[in-house]
Amino acid sequence: MKTVKCEICDADIQGEDIDAWFKAAFAHWTAEHADIMKQMEGKPKEEGEKWMAEAKKRFDAA
Ligand SMILES: [Zn+2]
């Protein structure tokens, strides 16, 4: 189980692997940062992929 802090509010987000972590992060963002999720929706796909790549790096380093 790894813990990577939310980059917005410093909450702990945990997951067994990157897929589980993404699910937990998605649930957290949906609950706590719905406004930012909305902003990301309108952005090009590459932006989301870049964010996911960054998040994966942070997860791997945790
Ligand atoms: Zn957060």
mmCIF file of C-alpha atoms and ligand atoms in Angstrom:
data_model
loop_
_atom_site.group_PDB
_atom_site.id
_atom_site.type_symbol
_atom_site.label_atom_id
_atom_site.label_comp_id
_atom_site.label_asym_id
_atom_site.label_seq_id
_atom_site.Cartn_x
_atom_site.Cartn_y
_atom_site.Cartn_z
ATOM 1 C CA MET A 1 0.000 0.000 0.000
ATOM 2 C CA LYS A 2 1.430 3.344 -1.027
ATOM 3 C CA THR A 3 0.397 6.823 0.022
ATOM 4 C CA VAL A 4 0.677 9.858 -2.213
ATOM 5 C CA LYS A 5 -0.590 13.165 -0.939
ATOM 6 C CA CYS A 6 -3.206 15.103 -2.834
ATOM 7 C CA GLU A 7 -1.407 17.951 -4.612
ATOM 8 C CA ILE A 8 -4.251 20.347 -3.784
ATOM 9 C CA CYS A 9 -5.102 19.776 -0.124
ATOM 10 C CA ASP A 10 -2.381 17.420 1.212
ATOM 11 C CA ALA A 11 -4.887 14.675 2.035
ATOM 12 C CA ASP A 12 -3.458 11.146 2.009
ATOM 13 C CA ILE A 13 -4.554 9.101 -0.985
ATOM 14 C CA GLN A 14 -3.712 5.398 -0.793
ATOM 15 C CA GLY A 15 -3.657 2.516 -3.225
ATOM 16 C CA GLU A 16 -2.251 -0.999 -3.594
ATOM 17 C CA ASP A 17 -1.116 -0.197 -7.104
ATOM 18 C CA ILE A 18 -1.360 2.682 -9.543
ATOM 19 C CA ASP A 19 -4.814 1.624 -10.780
ATOM 20 C CA ALA A 20 -6.223 1.437 -7.257
ATOM 21 C CA TRP A 21 -4.549 4.735 -6.443
ATOM 22 C CA PHE A 22 -6.046 6.453 -9.492
ATOM 23 C CA LYS A 23 -9.469 5.207 -8.454
ATOM 24 C CA ALA A 24 -8.987 6.565 -4.930
ATOM 25 C CA ALA A 25 -7.609 9.836 -6.287
ATOM 26 C CA PHE A 26 -10.535 10.159 -8.672
ATOM 27 C CA ALA A 27 -13.021 9.590 -5.839
ATOM 28 C CA HIS A 28 -11.188 12.138 -3.677
ATOM 29 C CA TRP A 29 -11.074 14.748 -6.434
ATOM 30 C CA THR A 30 -14.724 14.190 -7.284
ATOM 31 C CA ALA A 31 -15.680 14.701 -3.633
ATOM 32 C CA GLU A 32 -13.269 17.501 -2.677
ATOM 33 C CA HIS A 33 -12.171 19.232 -5.858
ATOM 34 C CA ALA A 34 -15.165 19.001 -8.146
ATOM 35 C CA ASP A 35 -14.484 22.495 -9.507
ATOM 36 C CA ILE A 36 -10.982 21.505 -10.623
ATOM 37 C CA MET A 37 -12.282 18.252 -12.101
ATOM 38 C CA LYS A 38 -14.686 20.348 -14.164
ATOM 39 C CA GLN A 39 -11.851 22.552 -15.416
ATOM 40 C CA MET A 40 -9.858 19.481 -16.445
ATOM 41 C CA GLU A 41 -12.804 18.102 -18.387
ATOM 42 C CA GLY A 42 -12.577 20.918 -20.893
ATOM 43 C CA LYS A 43 -8.856 20.496 -21.437
ATOM 44 C CA PRO A 44 -7.224 18.493 -24.215
ATOM 45 C CA LYS A 45 -6.612 14.807 -23.583
ATOM 46 C CA GLU A 46 -2.835 15.367 -23.467
ATOM 47 C CA GLU A 47 -3.247 17.529 -20.347
ATOM 48 C CA GLY A 48 -4.947 14.682 -18.531
ATOM 49 C CA GLU A 49 -2.337 12.215 -19.746
ATOM 50 C CA LYS A 50 0.440 14.518 -18.582
ATOM 51 C CA TRP A 51 -1.188 14.765 -15.154
ATOM 52 C CA MET A 52 -1.536 10.980 -14.979
ATOM 53 C CA ALA A 53 2.120 10.513 -15.939
ATOM 54 C CA GLU A 54 3.162 12.957 -13.203
ATOM 55 C CA ALA A 55 0.916 11.218 -10.683
ATOM 56 C CA LYS A 56 2.371 7.829 -11.644
ATOM 57 C CA LYS A 57 5.890 9.187 -11.106
ATOM 58 C CA ARG A 58 4.930 10.413 -7.659
ATOM 59 C CA PHE A 59 3.291 7.057 -6.894
ATOM 60 C CA ASP A 60 6.363 5.107 -8.048
ATOM 61 C CA ALA A 61 8.598 7.336 -5.918
ATOM 62 C CA ALA A 62 6.396 6.954 -2.812
HETATM 63 ZN ZN ZN B 1 -7.393 16.965 -2.143
#
